[in-house]
Amino acid sequence: MIGRFFALLAAGAVLFALRGLVAAPEPLVVEIEPGEDVGEAILIDQAVRGRWYATDSVVRGHLVRAMRFAGEPGTDAELVDRGIALGLVETDPLIRARMLERARWALGAVPDPTYEQLEDWLDAHADEFRIDAVYHVSQTPREPMAALGPTLQGTRAQLAGQVGERAAAEIVGMEVGERRSIEYPWGTVDVRLHSVDSPRDAVLHEVENAVRESWRADRRDRVLAHRMALLREQYQVVER
Amino acid sequence: MIWWALLAGCSSTPGDPLEDAYVAEVIGRCEAYTETKVPLFGDTHVHTALSLDASLQGTRLRPADAYRFARGEEVGIQPHDSAGDPLRTVRLQRPLDWVVLSDHAEFLGLVHICSTPGLPGYDDAICQGYRDDPDASFFGLNFLLTADESDAEPPPLCAIEGVDCDAASAVAWQEVRDAAAAAYDTTDACTFTSFVGYEWSSNPGALNLHRNVVFRNEQVPEIPVSYFDEPHVEDLWGRLYSECLDGLAGCDVLTIPHNSNLSSGLMFQGLDKNGMPMDADYAAIRQAMEPLVEIFQHKGDSECWTGSPAGDELCGFEYLPYNNLASANLDQKGEPTALDFVRDALGEGLALQQSLGVNPYKYGIVASTDTHLGTPGLTDEASFPGHGGAGQANRDGLPVGHPDVVAFNPGGLAVVWAQENSREAIWAAMRRREAYGTSGPRIVLRMFAGHGLDEDLCEAQDYAQGGYATGVPMGADLPSGDGPLRISVAALRDALDDPGTRLQRIQIVKGWHTPNGVQFAVHDVAGDPTAGAGFDADTCAPTGEGDDSLCTTWTDPDFDPSVPAFWYARVLEVPTCRWTQAQCVDAGVSCQGQVPDEWAGCCDPDLPRTIQERAWSSPIWYVPGE
């Protein structure tokens, strides 16, 4: 429930922000040097407007080191404030680079889909997330096989990993309650199939991470290009 | 401003009350749950295209691809044609149960920058070299890792104004985290488990001190710690304490050392970063951070060496004729030292336990591949496609002859005894060292020890239940008790129907501490090494018989309750063709006639034609009075 709340909140925030961009009454202005990359200039402008330098641990650490190198006294927090006041954020190439990286990272990130989007994606791709049948058997070897446990459970693939493909195929062909002697790789084993958990479609909470990544992968490139284009449209570029 | 909105939901901030309230999953969520535990086969050492050395050798599989492969899908590997399509494909015969991805922390950011057009640094000469001259870059950049600890520095690219390697590294790290989250089967079918990890690649003077860093769950630090950040292992552990164990709710971590065989004695030398003998605090931290050691992988066996006081005649298995990483890459042969091997370290641990009160080398055992192709668990001998991160690169064309340095091998597997296939269950098994390693085959190996162990345990209706009820499993401490010490070991051969290689014997390796030093003994306790089982080296066809299943309950005739000791089991298959020989046979090479140059190695009398695949249990320890 909490996850759904935050997903809706995030979606609302994105929609709000995008709506604000589309309806922006005044274009933003960015000044560039001749030959400077327009996209970079826009990303830096966004990062400065967001005051990322004030919270970014890399930037703060760099400011502290730079100010201490210059012989400034004070606590870390005081040095950070003083460095910002001196305009290092706008002029220091390392801070610019850090903010540019963060901006690109954020631009390329796909925000969390809403719960409804995940549900829709799962519905449309149910086969990819289907849960296989799980078989529960007891097994008694005719000859001692100490390392073989008295029970065996798992999907067909898991059974094959433990007792070989041939024996696994026999087990999945049994009826519930049936007893059968099966040739395991190590000898004959008396097997009883106790129950089978039927295969079923996954519900979202069971496969949420996988569904989210699948959804994101489908959108990542498109989102990156789309967001950069959206940003570019909001800016008026002025060459110095 | 749209950034806060874009980032909302993508990450949480430090101190977020939701993170502070992190709730770990509990063991018991899986439909297939077995109280007496099942063996789960995995790989704790896997590199993808995110690793510098892998990408320079043409690996293009990324973390999500490696997980797809581990779960049973076919993938394509290098070389690639001009259209970018792979010219080789590989697939596991059986999926793995679990995997840790462990890309090198060093150069994680550089690889991202140099392969992402538009990023600051992309057009720098270092990145141009990375893209245009990968062989020179391989040696040039990896040379940085051979700097002494005091001189360890990141690549010059990262010092260029405007280039931010940390931020780029964080991007790659996020890909690792996302891939692990997506691959983890959180349904009650519990078919596959992923772990987030990386490799800290300390390499002073080309001596290997690498550690794989493994996290318990998705709660991980924001960025991996590299050799350039923390050149000493104590400081790596310190960062892991501050950024994970003490600094992030729900975060837990362990480190796994590997390739002590390439450390020239450094891995277990017993000194701290100041060159002083380790103290009890160091020993306690090492024991807490390192419950496991990787005993076997592509670059050889680290169990024991025939030249060591702890050696035996079976220690020559997959012996790597190098003693440091540089010589492995340059094919300059060298002899290891006695304290390069896990068995020697286990013995040294007994001695340190006596002097410090703590055993810093209380290592459980795993093995893994160290694949740099992004192909976890690909241990099949006959189809070994190469290592992909050192030795021969198959980046620019299909291999002619053997696909890699013939001293390498297809690597091994890590196995844990866990109640179910979930992160919590596997993590708990690693922590209590109920784990073992194999040189590739999926041998099932159980071991229990106890004073009250039933002599007829092997015939019991439920072997494991009896073992847990009256003894302790592999990886545990043996409590003091009355009566003879019995050790029970049971093994099943790999269940693969065809080919199915049988077992030859079970051995118990014992080490014990005396006033005159640590002693070692190897006991054959089950099977028959003289039964003549083997294979025809000209066809690789098996000959003779072995055992499908072995079990024995052995009484240690020399057990002395006043003497500290450890015991571990070694299970041996019957001899089979080594990968080099299998590929020679497959290529139709006959040493009686004309041998093509590319297959000349097939007729090299120094190249072993045969191996005995094996499994090594974690030890069981005994300390008087504990």
Coordinates of C-alpha atoms in Angstrom, one line a residue, chain A residues 5-232:
Chain A
F5 CA 1.2 5.5 -2.6
F6 CA 4.7 6.6 -3.4
A7 CA 4.4 5.3 -6.9
L8 CA 1.4 7.4 -7.4
L9 CA 3.1 10.4 -5.8
A10 CA 6.1 10.0 -8.1
A11 CA 3.9 9.7 -11.1
G12 CA 2.0 12.8 -10.1
A13 CA 5.2 14.7 -9.6
V14 CA 6.5 13.8 -13.0
L15 CA 3.3 14.7 -14.7
F16 CA 3.1 17.9 -12.8
A17 CA 6.7 18.8 -13.7
L18 CA 6.2 18.0 -17.3
R19 CA 2.9 19.9 -17.4
G20 CA 4.8 22.8 -16.0
L21 CA 7.4 22.6 -18.7
V22 CA 4.9 22.3 -21.5
A23 CA 3.0 25.3 -20.1
A24 CA 6.1 27.3 -19.2
P25 CA 5.3 30.9 -20.0
E26 CA 8.9 32.1 -20.3
P27 CA 11.7 30.2 -22.0
L28 CA 14.7 29.5 -19.8
V29 CA 17.9 31.1 -21.0
V30 CA 21.3 29.5 -21.1
E31 CA 24.5 31.3 -22.2
I32 CA 27.1 29.2 -23.9
E33 CA 30.7 29.8 -25.1
P34 CA 31.4 29.4 -28.8
G35 CA 31.7 25.7 -29.4
E36 CA 30.3 24.7 -26.1
D37 CA 27.9 21.7 -26.1
V38 CA 24.3 23.0 -25.8
G39 CA 23.1 19.9 -24.1
E40 CA 25.8 20.1 -21.4
A41 CA 25.1 23.7 -20.8
I42 CA 21.4 23.0 -20.3
L43 CA 22.1 20.1 -17.9
I44 CA 24.5 22.2 -15.8
D45 CA 21.9 24.9 -15.7
Q46 CA 19.3 22.5 -14.4
A47 CA 21.7 21.1 -11.8
V48 CA 22.6 24.6 -10.5
R49 CA 18.9 25.6 -10.4
G50 CA 18.3 22.4 -8.3
R51 CA 21.1 23.4 -5.9
W52 CA 22.5 19.8 -6.1
Y53 CA 25.8 21.1 -5.0
A54 CA 24.4 21.8 -1.5
T55 CA 23.6 18.1 -0.9
D56 CA 26.0 16.1 -3.1
S57 CA 28.6 14.4 -0.9
V58 CA 31.2 14.4 -3.7
V59 CA 30.8 18.2 -4.2
R60 CA 30.8 18.9 -0.5
G61 CA 33.9 16.9 0.0
H62 CA 35.6 18.7 -2.9
L63 CA 34.6 22.1 -1.5
V64 CA 36.0 21.2 2.0
R65 CA 39.3 20.0 0.5
A66 CA 39.6 23.0 -1.7
M67 CA 38.9 25.5 1.1
R68 CA 41.3 23.7 3.5
F69 CA 44.0 23.8 0.8
A70 CA 43.5 27.5 0.6
G71 CA 44.1 27.7 4.3
E72 CA 40.6 28.5 5.4
P73 CA 39.7 27.6 9.0
G74 CA 36.3 26.3 10.1
T75 CA 34.1 23.3 10.3
D76 CA 33.2 21.3 7.2
A77 CA 29.8 22.9 7.0
E78 CA 31.3 26.4 7.3
L79 CA 33.8 25.6 4.6
V80 CA 31.1 24.3 2.2
D81 CA 29.0 27.5 2.7
R82 CA 32.1 29.7 2.2
G83 CA 33.0 27.8 -1.0
I84 CA 29.6 28.2 -2.4
A85 CA 29.6 31.9 -1.5
L86 CA 32.9 32.3 -3.3
G87 CA 31.3 31.0 -6.5
L88 CA 33.2 27.8 -6.7
V89 CA 30.1 26.0 -7.8
E90 CA 30.0 28.0 -11.0
T91 CA 33.7 28.0 -11.7
D92 CA 35.2 24.7 -10.4
P93 CA 35.5 22.2 -13.2
L94 CA 35.3 19.2 -10.9
I95 CA 32.0 20.4 -9.5
R96 CA 30.7 21.1 -12.9
A97 CA 31.7 17.6 -14.0
R98 CA 30.0 16.0 -11.0
M99 CA 26.8 17.8 -11.6
L100 CA 26.9 17.0 -15.2
E101 CA 27.3 13.3 -14.4
R102 CA 24.4 13.4 -12.0
A103 CA 22.2 15.2 -14.5
R104 CA 22.9 12.6 -17.2
W105 CA 22.3 9.9 -14.8
A106 CA 19.0 11.3 -13.8
L107 CA 18.0 12.0 -17.3
G108 CA 18.7 8.4 -18.3
A109 CA 16.9 7.0 -15.3
V110 CA 13.4 5.7 -15.8
P111 CA 11.2 6.7 -12.8
D112 CA 9.3 4.0 -11.1
P113 CA 6.3 3.0 -13.0
T114 CA 3.0 3.3 -11.2
Y115 CA 1.3 0.3 -9.7
E116 CA -1.2 0.3 -12.5
Q117 CA 1.5 0.4 -15.1
L118 CA 3.2 -2.6 -13.5
E119 CA -0.1 -4.5 -13.4
D120 CA -0.8 -3.7 -17.0
W121 CA 2.7 -4.8 -18.0
L122 CA 2.4 -8.0 -16.0
D123 CA -1.0 -8.8 -17.6
A124 CA 0.5 -8.2 -21.1
H125 CA 3.5 -10.4 -20.4
A126 CA 2.1 -13.0 -18.1
D127 CA 3.9 -15.9 -19.8
E128 CA 7.3 -14.4 -18.9
F129 CA 6.5 -14.3 -15.2
R130 CA 4.5 -17.6 -14.9
I131 CA 5.3 -19.7 -11.9
D132 CA 6.1 -23.3 -12.7
A133 CA 4.5 -26.3 -10.9
V134 CA 6.2 -27.5 -7.8
Y135 CA 6.3 -31.2 -7.1
H136 CA 6.6 -32.7 -3.7
V137 CA 7.8 -36.3 -3.4
S138 CA 9.2 -38.8 -0.9
Q139 CA 12.0 -41.1 -2.0
T140 CA 13.3 -44.3 -0.6
P141 CA 16.4 -45.8 -2.3
R142 CA 16.6 -49.6 -2.7
E143 CA 20.3 -49.4 -1.8
P144 CA 21.7 -46.9 0.7
M145 CA 22.3 -43.5 -0.8
A146 CA 23.0 -41.5 2.3
A147 CA 23.5 -38.1 0.6
L148 CA 20.0 -38.4 -0.9
G149 CA 17.4 -36.8 1.3
P150 CA 14.1 -38.6 2.2
T151 CA 12.1 -35.9 0.4
L152 CA 12.4 -33.9 -2.8
Q153 CA 10.6 -30.8 -3.8
G154 CA 10.9 -28.3 -6.7
T155 CA 10.0 -27.3 -10.2
R156 CA 10.8 -29.7 -13.0
A157 CA 14.0 -27.8 -13.7
Q158 CA 14.9 -28.0 -10.1
L159 CA 14.2 -31.7 -9.9
A160 CA 16.3 -32.3 -13.0
G161 CA 19.2 -30.5 -11.3
Q162 CA 19.0 -32.8 -8.3
V163 CA 18.1 -36.2 -9.8
G164 CA 18.8 -35.9 -13.5
E165 CA 16.5 -35.1 -16.4
R166 CA 15.3 -38.7 -17.0
A167 CA 14.1 -39.2 -13.4
A168 CA 12.6 -35.7 -13.3
A169 CA 10.6 -36.4 -16.4
E170 CA 9.2 -39.6 -14.8
I171 CA 8.3 -37.7 -11.6
V172 CA 6.4 -35.0 -13.4
G173 CA 4.5 -37.7 -15.3
M174 CA 3.2 -39.3 -12.2
E175 CA -0.3 -38.9 -10.7
V176 CA -0.7 -37.4 -7.2
G177 CA -0.6 -40.3 -4.7
E178 CA 1.1 -42.6 -7.2
R179 CA 4.1 -44.7 -6.2
R180 CA 6.7 -45.7 -8.7
S181 CA 10.2 -47.2 -8.8
I182 CA 12.4 -44.8 -10.8
E183 CA 16.0 -45.2 -11.9
Y184 CA 17.9 -42.3 -10.4
P185 CA 21.5 -41.7 -11.6
W186 CA 22.6 -43.6 -8.5
G187 CA 20.3 -46.6 -8.6
T188 CA 16.6 -47.5 -8.1
V189 CA 14.5 -45.3 -5.8
D190 CA 10.9 -45.9 -4.7
V191 CA 9.1 -42.6 -5.2
R192 CA 5.7 -41.3 -4.1
L193 CA 4.3 -38.1 -5.5
H194 CA 2.5 -36.5 -2.6
S195 CA 1.3 -33.2 -4.1
V196 CA 1.7 -30.8 -6.9
D197 CA 1.3 -27.0 -6.7
S198 CA -0.2 -26.1 -10.0
P199 CA 1.5 -23.7 -12.3
R200 CA 0.0 -20.3 -12.1
D201 CA 0.3 -16.7 -13.1
A202 CA 2.4 -14.6 -10.7
V203 CA 0.7 -11.8 -8.8
L204 CA 2.5 -8.5 -8.9
H205 CA 3.9 -8.4 -5.4
E206 CA 5.8 -11.7 -6.1
V207 CA 7.6 -10.4 -9.2
E208 CA 7.5 -6.7 -8.8
N209 CA 11.3 -6.1 -9.3
A210 CA 11.4 -8.3 -12.4
V211 CA 8.4 -6.6 -13.9
R212 CA 9.7 -3.2 -13.1
E213 CA 13.0 -3.9 -14.8
S214 CA 11.3 -5.3 -17.8
W215 CA 9.1 -2.2 -18.0
R216 CA 12.1 0.1 -17.6
A217 CA 14.2 -1.7 -20.2
D218 CA 11.4 -1.3 -22.7
R219 CA 11.4 2.5 -22.1
R220 CA 14.9 3.5 -21.2
D221 CA 16.2 4.7 -24.6
R222 CA 13.0 6.4 -25.6
V223 CA 12.8 8.2 -22.2
L224 CA 16.3 9.4 -22.6
A225 CA 15.8 10.9 -26.0
H226 CA 12.4 12.3 -25.1
R227 CA 13.5 14.0 -22.0
M228 CA 16.5 15.7 -23.6
A229 CA 14.3 16.9 -26.4
L230 CA 11.8 18.2 -23.9
L231 CA 14.5 20.1 -22.0
R232 CA 16.0 21.5 -25.2

